[in-house]
Coordinates of C-alpha atoms and ligand atoms in Angstrom, one line a residue:
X147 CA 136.2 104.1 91.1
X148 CA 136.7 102.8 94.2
X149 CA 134.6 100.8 96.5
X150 CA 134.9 102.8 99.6
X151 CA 131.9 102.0 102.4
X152 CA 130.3 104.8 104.3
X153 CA 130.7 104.2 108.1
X154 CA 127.8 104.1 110.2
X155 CA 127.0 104.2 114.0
X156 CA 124.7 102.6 115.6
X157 CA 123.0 103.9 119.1
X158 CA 121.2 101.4 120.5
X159 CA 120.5 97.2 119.7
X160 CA 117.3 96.8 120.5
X161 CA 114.0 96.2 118.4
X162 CA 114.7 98.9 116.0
X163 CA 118.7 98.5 116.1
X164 CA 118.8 95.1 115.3
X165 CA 116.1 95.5 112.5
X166 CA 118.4 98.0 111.5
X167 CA 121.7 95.8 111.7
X168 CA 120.1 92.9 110.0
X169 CA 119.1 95.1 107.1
X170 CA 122.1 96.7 105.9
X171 CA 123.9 93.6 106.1
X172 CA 122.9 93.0 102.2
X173 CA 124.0 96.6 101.3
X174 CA 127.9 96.7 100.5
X175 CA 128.1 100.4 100.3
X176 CA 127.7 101.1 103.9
X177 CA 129.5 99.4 107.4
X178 CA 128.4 99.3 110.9
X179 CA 131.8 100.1 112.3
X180 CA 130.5 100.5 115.9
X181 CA 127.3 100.2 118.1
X182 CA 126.4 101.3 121.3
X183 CA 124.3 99.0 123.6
X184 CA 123.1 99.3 127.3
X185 CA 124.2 96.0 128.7
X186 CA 127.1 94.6 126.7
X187 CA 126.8 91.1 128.5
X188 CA 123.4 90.9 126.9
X189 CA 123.3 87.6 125.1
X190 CA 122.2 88.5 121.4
X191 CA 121.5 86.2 118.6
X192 CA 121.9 88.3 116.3
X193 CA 123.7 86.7 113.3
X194 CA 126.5 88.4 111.2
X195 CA 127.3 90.0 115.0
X196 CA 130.6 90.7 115.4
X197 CA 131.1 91.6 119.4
X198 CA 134.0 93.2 118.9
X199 CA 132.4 96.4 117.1
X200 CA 130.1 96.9 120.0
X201 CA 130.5 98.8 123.2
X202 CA 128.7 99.8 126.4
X203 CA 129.7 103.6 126.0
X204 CA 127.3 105.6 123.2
X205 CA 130.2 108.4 123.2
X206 CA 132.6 105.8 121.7
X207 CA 130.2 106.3 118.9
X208 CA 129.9 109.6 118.7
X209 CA 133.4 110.7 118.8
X210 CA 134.6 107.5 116.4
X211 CA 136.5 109.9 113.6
X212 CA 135.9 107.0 111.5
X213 CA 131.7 106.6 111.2
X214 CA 129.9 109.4 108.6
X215 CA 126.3 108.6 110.2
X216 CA 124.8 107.7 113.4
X217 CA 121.6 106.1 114.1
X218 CA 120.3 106.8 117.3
X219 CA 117.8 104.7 118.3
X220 CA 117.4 104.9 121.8
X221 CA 114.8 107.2 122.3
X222 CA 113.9 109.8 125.6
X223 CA 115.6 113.4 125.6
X224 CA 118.5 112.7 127.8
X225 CA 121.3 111.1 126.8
X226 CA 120.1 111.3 123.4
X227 CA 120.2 114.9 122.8
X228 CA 123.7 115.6 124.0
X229 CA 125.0 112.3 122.2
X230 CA 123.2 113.6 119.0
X231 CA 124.8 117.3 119.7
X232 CA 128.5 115.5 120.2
X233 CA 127.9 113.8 117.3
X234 CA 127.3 116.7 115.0
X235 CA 130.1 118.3 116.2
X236 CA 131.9 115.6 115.1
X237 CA 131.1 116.0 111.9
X238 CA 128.6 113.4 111.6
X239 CA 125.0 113.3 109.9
X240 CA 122.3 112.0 112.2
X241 CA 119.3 109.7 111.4
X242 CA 117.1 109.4 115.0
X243 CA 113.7 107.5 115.4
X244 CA 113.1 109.5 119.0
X245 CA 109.9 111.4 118.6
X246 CA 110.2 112.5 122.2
X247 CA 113.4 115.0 121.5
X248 CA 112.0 116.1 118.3
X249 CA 108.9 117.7 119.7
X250 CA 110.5 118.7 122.8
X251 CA 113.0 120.3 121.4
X252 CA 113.2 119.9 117.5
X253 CA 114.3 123.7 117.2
X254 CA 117.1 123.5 118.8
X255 CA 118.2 120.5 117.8
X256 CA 117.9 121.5 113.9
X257 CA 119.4 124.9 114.6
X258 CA 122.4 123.2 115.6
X259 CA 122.7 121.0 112.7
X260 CA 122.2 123.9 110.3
X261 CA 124.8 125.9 112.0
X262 CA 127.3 122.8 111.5
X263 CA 126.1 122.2 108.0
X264 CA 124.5 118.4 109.4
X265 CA 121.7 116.5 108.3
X266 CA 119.0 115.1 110.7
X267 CA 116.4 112.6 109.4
X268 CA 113.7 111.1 111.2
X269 CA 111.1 109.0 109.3
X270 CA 111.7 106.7 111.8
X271 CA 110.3 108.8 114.5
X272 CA 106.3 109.0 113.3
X273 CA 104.1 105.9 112.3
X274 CA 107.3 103.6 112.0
X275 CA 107.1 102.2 108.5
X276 CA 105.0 104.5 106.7
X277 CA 106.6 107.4 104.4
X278 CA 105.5 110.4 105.7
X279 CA 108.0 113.2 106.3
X280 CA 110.1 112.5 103.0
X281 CA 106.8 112.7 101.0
X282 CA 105.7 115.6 102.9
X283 CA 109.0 117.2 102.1
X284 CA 109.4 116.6 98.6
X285 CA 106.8 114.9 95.8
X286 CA 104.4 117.4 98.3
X287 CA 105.8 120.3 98.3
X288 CA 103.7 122.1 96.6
X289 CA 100.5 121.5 98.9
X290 CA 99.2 123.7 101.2
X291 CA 98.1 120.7 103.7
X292 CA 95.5 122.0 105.9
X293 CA 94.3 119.0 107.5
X294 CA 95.5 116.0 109.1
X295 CA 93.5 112.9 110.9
X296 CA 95.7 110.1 112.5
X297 CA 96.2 106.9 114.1
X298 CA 99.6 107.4 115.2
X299 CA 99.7 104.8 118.1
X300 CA 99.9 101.1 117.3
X301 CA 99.3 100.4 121.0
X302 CA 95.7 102.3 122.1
X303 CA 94.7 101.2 118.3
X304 CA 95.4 97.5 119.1
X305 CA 93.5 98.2 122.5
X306 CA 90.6 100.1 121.5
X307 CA 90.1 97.5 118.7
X308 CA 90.3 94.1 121.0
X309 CA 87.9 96.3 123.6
X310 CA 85.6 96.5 120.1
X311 CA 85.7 93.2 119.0
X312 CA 85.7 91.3 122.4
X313 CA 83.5 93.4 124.4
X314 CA 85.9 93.7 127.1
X315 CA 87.3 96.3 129.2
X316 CA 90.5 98.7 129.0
X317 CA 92.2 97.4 132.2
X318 CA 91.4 93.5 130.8
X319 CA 92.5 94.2 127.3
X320 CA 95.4 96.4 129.0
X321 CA 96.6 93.5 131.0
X322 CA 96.4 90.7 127.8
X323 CA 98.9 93.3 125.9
X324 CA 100.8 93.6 128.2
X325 CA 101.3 89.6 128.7
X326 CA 101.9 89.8 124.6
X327 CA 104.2 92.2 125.0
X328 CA 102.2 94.7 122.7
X329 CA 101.7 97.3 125.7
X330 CA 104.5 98.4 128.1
X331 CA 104.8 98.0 131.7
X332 CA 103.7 101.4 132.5
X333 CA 101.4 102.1 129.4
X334 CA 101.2 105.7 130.7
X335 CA 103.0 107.0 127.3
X336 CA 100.8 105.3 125.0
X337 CA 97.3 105.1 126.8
X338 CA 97.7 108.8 127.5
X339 CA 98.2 110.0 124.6
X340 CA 101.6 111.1 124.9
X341 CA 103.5 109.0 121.9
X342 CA 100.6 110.5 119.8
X343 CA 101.3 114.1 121.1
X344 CA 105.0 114.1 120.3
X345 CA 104.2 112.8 116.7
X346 CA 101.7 115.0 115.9
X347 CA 103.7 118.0 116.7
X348 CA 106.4 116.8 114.4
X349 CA 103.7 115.2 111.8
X350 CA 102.1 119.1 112.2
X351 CA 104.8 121.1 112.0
X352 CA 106.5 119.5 108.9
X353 CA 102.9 119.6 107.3
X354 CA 102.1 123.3 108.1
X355 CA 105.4 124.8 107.7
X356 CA 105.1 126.3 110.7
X357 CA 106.6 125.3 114.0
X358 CA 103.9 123.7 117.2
X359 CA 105.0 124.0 120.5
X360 CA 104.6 120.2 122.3
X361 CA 102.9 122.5 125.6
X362 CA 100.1 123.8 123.2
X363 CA 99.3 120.4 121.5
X364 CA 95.7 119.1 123.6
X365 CA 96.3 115.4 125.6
X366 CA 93.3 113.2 126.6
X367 CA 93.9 109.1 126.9
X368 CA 91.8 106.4 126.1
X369 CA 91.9 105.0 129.7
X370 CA 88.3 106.5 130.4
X371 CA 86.4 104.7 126.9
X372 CA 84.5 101.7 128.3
X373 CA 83.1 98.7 126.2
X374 CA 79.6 100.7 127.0
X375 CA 80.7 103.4 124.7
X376 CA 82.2 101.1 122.3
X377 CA 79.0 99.1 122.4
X378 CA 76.5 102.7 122.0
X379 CA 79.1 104.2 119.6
X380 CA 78.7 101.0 117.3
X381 CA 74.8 100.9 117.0
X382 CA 75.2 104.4 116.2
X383 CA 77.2 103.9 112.9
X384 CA 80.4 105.0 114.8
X385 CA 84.1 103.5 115.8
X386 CA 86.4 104.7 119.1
X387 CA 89.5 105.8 118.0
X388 CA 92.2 107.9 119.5
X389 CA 92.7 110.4 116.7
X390 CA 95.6 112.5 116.2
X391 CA 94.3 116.1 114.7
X392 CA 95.9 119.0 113.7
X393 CA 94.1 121.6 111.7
X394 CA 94.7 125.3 109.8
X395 CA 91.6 127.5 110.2
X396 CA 90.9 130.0 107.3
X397 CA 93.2 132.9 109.4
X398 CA 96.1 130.2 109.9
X399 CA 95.6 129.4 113.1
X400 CA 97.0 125.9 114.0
X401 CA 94.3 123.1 116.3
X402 CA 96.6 120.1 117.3
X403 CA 95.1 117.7 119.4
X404 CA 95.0 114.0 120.5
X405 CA 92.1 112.4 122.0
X406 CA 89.6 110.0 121.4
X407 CA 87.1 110.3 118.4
X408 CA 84.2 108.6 117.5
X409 CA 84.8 108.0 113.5
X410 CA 81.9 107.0 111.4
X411 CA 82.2 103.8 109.6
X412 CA 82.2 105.4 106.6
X413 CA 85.6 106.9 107.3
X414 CA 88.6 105.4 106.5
X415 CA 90.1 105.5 109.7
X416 CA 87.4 103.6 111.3
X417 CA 88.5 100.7 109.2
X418 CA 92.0 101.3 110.9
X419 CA 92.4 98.4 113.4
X420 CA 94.8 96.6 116.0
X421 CA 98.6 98.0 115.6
X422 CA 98.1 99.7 112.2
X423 CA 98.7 103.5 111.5
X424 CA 97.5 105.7 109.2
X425 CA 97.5 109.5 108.6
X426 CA 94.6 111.2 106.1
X427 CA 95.7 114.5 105.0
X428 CA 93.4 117.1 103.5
X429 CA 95.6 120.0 100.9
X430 CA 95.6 121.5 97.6
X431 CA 96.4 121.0 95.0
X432 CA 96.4 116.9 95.9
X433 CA 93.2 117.1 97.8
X434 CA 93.0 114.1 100.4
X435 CA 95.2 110.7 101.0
X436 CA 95.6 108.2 103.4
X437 CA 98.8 106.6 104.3
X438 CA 99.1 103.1 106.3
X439 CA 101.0 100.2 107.2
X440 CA 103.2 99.2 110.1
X441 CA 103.5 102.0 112.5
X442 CA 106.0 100.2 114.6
X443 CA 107.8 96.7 114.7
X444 CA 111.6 95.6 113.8
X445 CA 111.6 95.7 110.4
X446 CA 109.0 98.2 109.2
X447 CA 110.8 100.6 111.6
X448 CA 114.3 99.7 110.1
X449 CA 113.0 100.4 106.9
X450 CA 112.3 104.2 107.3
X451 CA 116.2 104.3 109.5
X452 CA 118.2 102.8 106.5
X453 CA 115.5 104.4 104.1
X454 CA 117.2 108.3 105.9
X455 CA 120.3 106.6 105.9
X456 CA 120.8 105.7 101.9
X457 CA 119.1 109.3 101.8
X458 CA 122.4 110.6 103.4
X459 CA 124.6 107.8 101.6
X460 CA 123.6 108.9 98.0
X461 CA 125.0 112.6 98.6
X462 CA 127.8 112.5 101.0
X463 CA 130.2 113.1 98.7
X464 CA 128.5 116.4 97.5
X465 CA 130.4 119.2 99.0
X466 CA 127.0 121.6 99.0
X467 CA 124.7 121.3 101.7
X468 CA 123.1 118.2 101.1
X469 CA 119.4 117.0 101.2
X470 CA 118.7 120.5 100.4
X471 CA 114.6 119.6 100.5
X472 CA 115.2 117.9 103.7
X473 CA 116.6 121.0 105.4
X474 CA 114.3 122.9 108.1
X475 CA 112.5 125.5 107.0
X476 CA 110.3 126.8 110.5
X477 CA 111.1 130.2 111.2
X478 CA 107.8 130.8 112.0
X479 CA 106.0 130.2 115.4
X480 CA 101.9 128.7 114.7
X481 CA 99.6 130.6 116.3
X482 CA 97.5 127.7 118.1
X483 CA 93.6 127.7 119.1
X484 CA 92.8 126.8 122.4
X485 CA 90.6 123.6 122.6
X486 CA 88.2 125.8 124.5
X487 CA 87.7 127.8 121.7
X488 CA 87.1 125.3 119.5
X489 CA 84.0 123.8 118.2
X490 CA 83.4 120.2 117.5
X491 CA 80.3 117.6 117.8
X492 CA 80.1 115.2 121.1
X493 CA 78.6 112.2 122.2
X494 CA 77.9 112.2 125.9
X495 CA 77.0 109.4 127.9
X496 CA 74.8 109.9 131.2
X497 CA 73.9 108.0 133.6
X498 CA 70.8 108.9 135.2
X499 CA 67.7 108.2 137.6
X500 CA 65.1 106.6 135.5
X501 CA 62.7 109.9 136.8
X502 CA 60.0 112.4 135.1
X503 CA 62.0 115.5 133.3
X504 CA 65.2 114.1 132.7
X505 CA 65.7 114.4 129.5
X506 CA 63.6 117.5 129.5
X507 CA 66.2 119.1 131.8
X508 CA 68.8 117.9 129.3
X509 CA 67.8 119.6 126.3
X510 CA 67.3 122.1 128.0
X511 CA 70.6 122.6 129.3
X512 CA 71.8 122.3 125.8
X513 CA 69.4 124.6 124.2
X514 CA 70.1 127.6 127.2
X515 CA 73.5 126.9 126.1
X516 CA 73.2 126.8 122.2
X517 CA 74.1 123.4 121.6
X518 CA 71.6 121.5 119.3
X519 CA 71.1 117.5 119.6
X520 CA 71.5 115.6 116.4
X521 CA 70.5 112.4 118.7
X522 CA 69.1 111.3 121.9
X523 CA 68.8 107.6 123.3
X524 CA 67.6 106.5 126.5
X525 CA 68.2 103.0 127.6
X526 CA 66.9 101.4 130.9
X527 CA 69.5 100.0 133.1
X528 CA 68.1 96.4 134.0
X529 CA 68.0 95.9 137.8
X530 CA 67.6 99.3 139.0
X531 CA 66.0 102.3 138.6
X532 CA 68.2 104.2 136.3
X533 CA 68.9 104.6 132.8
X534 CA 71.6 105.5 130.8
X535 CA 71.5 108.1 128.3
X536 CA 73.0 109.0 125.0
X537 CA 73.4 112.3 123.6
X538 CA 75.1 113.2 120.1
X539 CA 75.2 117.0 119.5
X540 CA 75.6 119.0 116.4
X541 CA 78.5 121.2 116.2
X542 CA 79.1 123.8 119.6
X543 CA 81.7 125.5 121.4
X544 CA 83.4 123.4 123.8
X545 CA 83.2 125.8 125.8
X546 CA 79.5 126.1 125.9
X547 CA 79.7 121.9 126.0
X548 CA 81.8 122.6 129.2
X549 CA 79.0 124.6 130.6
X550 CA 76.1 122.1 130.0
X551 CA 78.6 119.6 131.5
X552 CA 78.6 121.3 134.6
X553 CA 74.8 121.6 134.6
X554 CA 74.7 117.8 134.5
X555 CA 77.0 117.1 137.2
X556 CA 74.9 119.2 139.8
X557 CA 71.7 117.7 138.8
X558 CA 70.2 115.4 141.7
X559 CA 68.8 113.3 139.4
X560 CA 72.0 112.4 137.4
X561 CA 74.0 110.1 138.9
X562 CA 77.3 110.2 136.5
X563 CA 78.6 111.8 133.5
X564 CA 80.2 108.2 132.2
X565 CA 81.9 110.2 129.0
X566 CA 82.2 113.4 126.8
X567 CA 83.9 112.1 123.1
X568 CA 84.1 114.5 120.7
X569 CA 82.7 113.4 117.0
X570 CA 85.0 113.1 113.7
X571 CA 83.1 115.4 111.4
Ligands
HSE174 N1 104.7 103.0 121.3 C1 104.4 103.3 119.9 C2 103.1 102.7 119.5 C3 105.4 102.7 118.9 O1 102.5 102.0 120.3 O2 102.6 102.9 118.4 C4 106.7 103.5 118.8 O3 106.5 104.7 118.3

């Protein structure tokens, strides 16, 4: 039989591109025929590079009659999703790492691959190096997952865990990460929770069966944690974390969320720490596993974009839809819970004048509003007259929480809510 090498595109030479590059260059099945950069002058030591295969216009790539795959690696929702849309007009299968477009607007996006008979992959696109959405789609198949807990961002994971372990604060460790290159220039899509928020939705959707809508999924950052709370949360038995949560109550209503969590020690995502990723899911009949490794980086990145890529290779000559498992299957709309109608446990840190009735007004609050305290700590704040107290709730409504929260914040004698974390149950 002949030797004949599938032809892939390449969008984008960046981290994840030239991970990519240098990886299939020990394959001999496939070819990078052409790839798409930004700045073509760029100097790039990139060896086995041969400049003449790369140019400065991405549409070069996707119109190339030649190239069977593309790779796009370049991430945001414009040009992406038109280069991606050209592309499988043109006949070609798509492997994308670009979390953003997929919750945005996965729908549409995989509508018009099934009406052109086209493949998109995108293991790439959550936790970088760890097989998730392959698994999830086949050796998995027949769970019903109901519940996922994740660290999908390598970025507020190596923050939160250097404000840990060095006592130190989010705008000093924000500032050394940035100087190692581990945070961006503007954070604001990590540290808010955004990068977690588009994965989720994917990581939920994919999971449930059932497609999340991005604008339903609840956002909170981990700018506000101080090394206080770190400090309080870890003589408590507890970890910060910025958790990635999507649950299915008992009617099939979806709870997809991102925000930070305190995580008991004993958990396994406590144990979770600098740049690492991992996903715990709850379902049945495989009752509950945790995934991690590398959930970004060069190579560990590369190796879920070639891993989609050989996916494709192996049945491109099949003349039936191919990947048939891979294929979306979300018809379906989830019907979402607000997060004020959920419940969960909080820890809330107060700070307050060191005066008579205090803390008597505070469990009151709570008890007029049917919220009952696991825990209560009061420590004096040295050089003044105030103190700073500690509360840990059993489970309540938030909305109820919301209530008491507004009770506190009109009392004379409290000076600052500091924080309101919700609990990992
Ligand atoms: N910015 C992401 C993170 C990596 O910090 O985990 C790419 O998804």
């Amino acid at each position: 039989m002949e030797n004949k090498k599938i032809k892939i595109g390449l969008i984008g030479l960046g981290t994840v591109g030239s991970g990519v590059f240098k990886t299939l260059q020990s394959f001999n099945n496939v070819e990078i025929v052409k790839i798409a950069v930004r700045n073509k002058n760029k100097k790039r030591n990139i060896e086995g590079l041969d400049e003449k295969i790369i140019t400065d216009n991405p549409y070069e790539v996707v119109n190339d009659p030649e190239i069977q795959i593309v790779a796009e690696l370049v991430g945001g929702v414009e040009p992406a999703f038109d280069l991606i849309k050209t592309a499988i007009k043109n006949d070609k299968h798509i492997v994308t790492a670009n979390k953003e477009l997929l919750a945005k607007y996965g729908e549409e996006l995989f509508n018009f691959a099934e009406e052109h008979n086209k493949v998109v992959l995108y293991e790439a696109a959550i936790a970088g190096g760890i097989p998730l959405i392959m698994p999830i789609k086949t050796i998995l198949a027949g769970n019903k997952i109901n519940k996922i807990k994740a660290i999908l961002n390598g970025t507020t994971n190596y923050i939160l865990t250097k404000m840990d372990v060095q006592n130190a604060s989010y705008n000093q460790v924000l500032k050394e990460a940035q100087e190692l290159g581990y945070a961006e220039t503007d954070p604001t899509g990590d540290v808010e929770g955004f990068d977690a928020a588009y994965k989720i939705t994917t990581l939920a959707t994919i999971a449930f069966g059932k497609r999340i809508k991005i604008e339903n999924v609840y956002r909170e950052g981990i700018t506000k944690v101080s090394p206080e709370d770190m400090k309080t949360a870890n003589e408590m038995g507890y970890k910060i974390k910025l958790i990635a949560s999507a649950e299915l109550n008992k009617d099939g209503k979806a709870d997809v969320r991102v925000h930070p969590m305190l995580v008991g020690k004993s958990k396994t995502l406590a144990h979770i720490d600098y740049v690492t990723n991992a996903v715990s899911l709850s379902g049945h009949p495989v009752g509950d596993i945790t995934l991690s490794g590398p959930g970004a980086g060069e190579f560990p990145t590369a190796s879920s974009v070639v891993g989609d890529i050989f996916a494709i290779v192996s049945e491109l000559d099949k003349s039936d839809y191919i990947l048939p498992m891979m294929r979306c299957t979300h018809e379906e709309n989830a019907e979402m819970i607000d997060i004020s109608d959920t419940e969960n446990k909080y820890y809330i840190s107060i700070t307050a004048n060191n005066s008579m009735g205090v803390i008597g007004r505070i469990g009151k609050a709570c008890e007029d509003n049917n919220i009952s305290l696991a825990s209560i700590m009061q420590k004096e704040v040295e050089g003044n007259s105030s103190a700073r107290i500690t509360v840990i709730t059993e489970l309540c409504k938030e909305k109820n929480m919301q209530k008491v929260i507004d009770i506190f914040n009109n009392d004379p004698a409290i000076t600052e809510v500091n924080s309101l974390i919700r609990v990992q149950l």
